[in-house]
PDB file of C-alpha atoms in Angstrom:
ATOM      1  CA  UNK A 299      -7.757  -3.282 -15.651  1.00  0.00           C
ATOM      2  CA  UNK A 300      -6.502   0.265 -15.233  1.00  0.00           C
ATOM      3  CA  UNK A 301      -9.454   1.084 -13.001  1.00  0.00           C
ATOM      4  CA  UNK A 302      -8.682  -1.946 -10.818  1.00  0.00           C
ATOM      5  CA  UNK A 303      -5.101  -0.741 -10.329  1.00  0.00           C
ATOM      6  CA  UNK A 304      -6.328   2.726  -9.369  1.00  0.00           C
ATOM      7  CA  UNK A 305      -8.915   1.332  -6.941  1.00  0.00           C
ATOM      8  CA  UNK A 306      -6.405  -1.001  -5.259  1.00  0.00           C
ATOM      9  CA  UNK A 307      -3.790   1.750  -4.991  1.00  0.00           C
ATOM     10  CA  UNK A 308      -6.310   4.226  -3.631  1.00  0.00           C
ATOM     11  CA  UNK A 309      -7.565   1.706  -1.114  1.00  0.00           C
ATOM     12  CA  UNK A 310      -4.064   1.027   0.159  1.00  0.00           C
ATOM     13  CA  UNK A 311      -3.331   4.726   0.468  1.00  0.00           C
ATOM     14  CA  UNK A 312      -6.633   5.324   2.266  1.00  0.00           C
ATOM     15  CA  UNK A 313      -5.921   2.444   4.664  1.00  0.00           C
ATOM     16  CA  UNK A 314      -2.501   3.854   5.564  1.00  0.00           C
ATOM     17  CA  UNK A 315      -3.922   7.348   6.032  1.00  0.00           C
ATOM     18  CA  UNK A 316      -6.619   5.990   8.339  1.00  0.00           C
ATOM     19  CA  UNK A 317      -3.952   4.068  10.291  1.00  0.00           C
ATOM     20  CA  UNK A 318      -1.928   7.265  10.627  1.00  0.00           C
ATOM     21  CA  UNK A 319      -5.015   9.096  11.864  1.00  0.00           C
ATOM     22  CA  UNK A 320      -5.703   6.320  14.377  1.00  0.00           C
ATOM     23  CA  UNK A 321      -2.148   6.513  15.688  1.00  0.00           C
ATOM     24  CA  UNK A 322      -2.237  10.261  16.115  1.00  0.00           C
ATOM     25  CA  UNK A 323      -5.666  10.295  17.789  1.00  0.00           C
ATOM     26  CA  UNK A 324      -4.880   7.586  20.353  1.00  0.00           C
ATOM     27  CA  UNK A 325      -1.781   8.621  22.275  1.00  0.00           C
ATOM     28  CA  UNK A 326       0.229   6.018  24.152  1.00  0.00           C
ATOM     29  CA  UNK A 327       3.644   5.886  25.767  1.00  0.00           C
ATOM     30  CA  UNK A 328       6.627   7.123  23.814  1.00  0.00           C
ATOM     31  CA  UNK A 329       7.941   3.661  22.950  1.00  0.00           C
ATOM     32  CA  UNK A 330       4.589   2.456  21.645  1.00  0.00           C
ATOM     33  CA  UNK A 331       4.061   5.651  19.680  1.00  0.00           C
ATOM     34  CA  UNK A 332       7.511   5.384  18.116  1.00  0.00           C
ATOM     35  CA  UNK A 333       6.983   1.752  17.202  1.00  0.00           C
ATOM     36  CA  UNK A 334       3.615   2.533  15.654  1.00  0.00           C
ATOM     37  CA  UNK A 335       5.110   5.330  13.565  1.00  0.00           C
ATOM     38  CA  UNK A 336       7.941   3.012  12.518  1.00  0.00           C
ATOM     39  CA  UNK A 337       5.530   0.359  11.276  1.00  0.00           C
ATOM     40  CA  UNK A 338       3.517   3.047   9.511  1.00  0.00           C
ATOM     41  CA  UNK A 339       6.644   4.340   7.820  1.00  0.00           C
ATOM     42  CA  UNK A 340       7.443   0.842   6.576  1.00  0.00           C
ATOM     43  CA  UNK A 341       3.913   0.678   5.155  1.00  0.00           C
ATOM     44  CA  UNK A 342       4.283   3.982   3.327  1.00  0.00           C
ATOM     45  CA  UNK A 343       7.711   2.948   2.045  1.00  0.00           C
ATOM     46  CA  UNK A 344       6.273  -0.288   0.672  1.00  0.00           C
ATOM     47  CA  UNK A 345       3.460   1.722  -0.896  1.00  0.00           C
ATOM     48  CA  UNK A 346       5.963   4.020  -2.578  1.00  0.00           C
ATOM     49  CA  UNK A 347       8.134   1.165  -3.835  1.00  0.00           C
ATOM     50  CA  UNK A 348       5.321  -1.005  -5.208  1.00  0.00           C
ATOM     51  CA  UNK A 349       2.203   1.027  -5.875  1.00  0.00           C
ATOM     52  CA  UNK A 350       3.692   4.172  -7.427  1.00  0.00           C
ATOM     53  CA  UNK A 351       5.322   2.154 -10.250  1.00  0.00           C
ATOM     54  CA  UNK A 352       2.050   0.231 -10.639  1.00  0.00           C
ATOM     55  CA  UNK A 353       0.177   3.481 -11.193  1.00  0.00           C
ATOM     56  CA  UNK A 354       2.758   4.635 -13.711  1.00  0.00           C
ATOM     57  CA  UNK A 355       2.664   1.292 -15.554  1.00  0.00           C
ATOM     58  CA  UNK A 356      -1.149   1.281 -15.615  1.00  0.00           C
ATOM     59  CA  UNK A 357      -1.100   4.211 -18.002  1.00  0.00           C
ATOM     60  CA  UNK A 358       0.289   1.945 -20.743  1.00  0.00           C
ATOM     61  CA  UNK A 359      -1.999  -0.639 -22.282  1.00  0.00           C
ATOM     62  CA  UNK A 360       0.897  -3.074 -22.721  1.00  0.00           C
ATOM     63  CA  UNK A 361       1.993  -3.034 -19.052  1.00  0.00           C
ATOM     64  CA  UNK A 362      -1.391  -3.153 -17.325  1.00  0.00           C
ATOM     65  CA  UNK A 363      -1.164  -6.841 -16.240  1.00  0.00           C
ATOM     66  CA  UNK A 364       2.169  -6.139 -14.553  1.00  0.00           C
ATOM     67  CA  UNK A 365       0.706  -3.025 -12.948  1.00  0.00           C
ATOM     68  CA  UNK A 366      -2.163  -5.066 -11.538  1.00  0.00           C
ATOM     69  CA  UNK A 367       0.276  -7.647 -10.178  1.00  0.00           C
ATOM     70  CA  UNK A 368       2.371  -4.911  -8.556  1.00  0.00           C
ATOM     71  CA  UNK A 369      -0.667  -3.199  -7.049  1.00  0.00           C
ATOM     72  CA  UNK A 370      -1.963  -6.474  -5.620  1.00  0.00           C
ATOM     73  CA  UNK A 371       1.424  -7.706  -4.408  1.00  0.00           C
ATOM     74  CA  UNK A 372       1.072  -6.319  -0.838  1.00  0.00           C
ATOM     75  CA  UNK A 373      -2.128  -8.346  -0.462  1.00  0.00           C
ATOM     76  CA  UNK A 374      -0.485 -11.420  -1.981  1.00  0.00           C
ATOM     77  CA  UNK A 375       2.431 -11.109   0.444  1.00  0.00           C
ATOM     78  CA  UNK A 376       0.048 -10.821   3.401  1.00  0.00           C
ATOM     79  CA  UNK A 377      -1.853 -13.907   2.247  1.00  0.00           C
ATOM     80  CA  UNK A 378       1.435 -15.804   1.826  1.00  0.00           C
ATOM     81  CA  UNK A 379       2.663 -14.776   5.293  1.00  0.00           C
ATOM     82  CA  UNK A 380      -0.603 -15.816   6.936  1.00  0.00           C
ATOM     83  CA  UNK A 381      -0.495 -19.186   5.171  1.00  0.00           C
ATOM     84  CA  UNK A 382       2.878 -20.047   6.721  1.00  0.00           C
TER      85      UNK A 382
END
């Protein structure tokens, strides 16, 4: 279960880093660039709020189910939003 938390967290971090790279490599107008960086900042903030505690909780055998739930929560929220 600990490995699953680490893989999910690493995948989310890699996705946000690739999105940041995509934004910096494809310049657009100032408003579009600012909006893209704003959305990216929200993504990194969500990563810091949810995934960092998940990684810290994954170190304990007792809290690994909660860590997995926290690490997967961004995906669960996206699925819930798309279902509406």
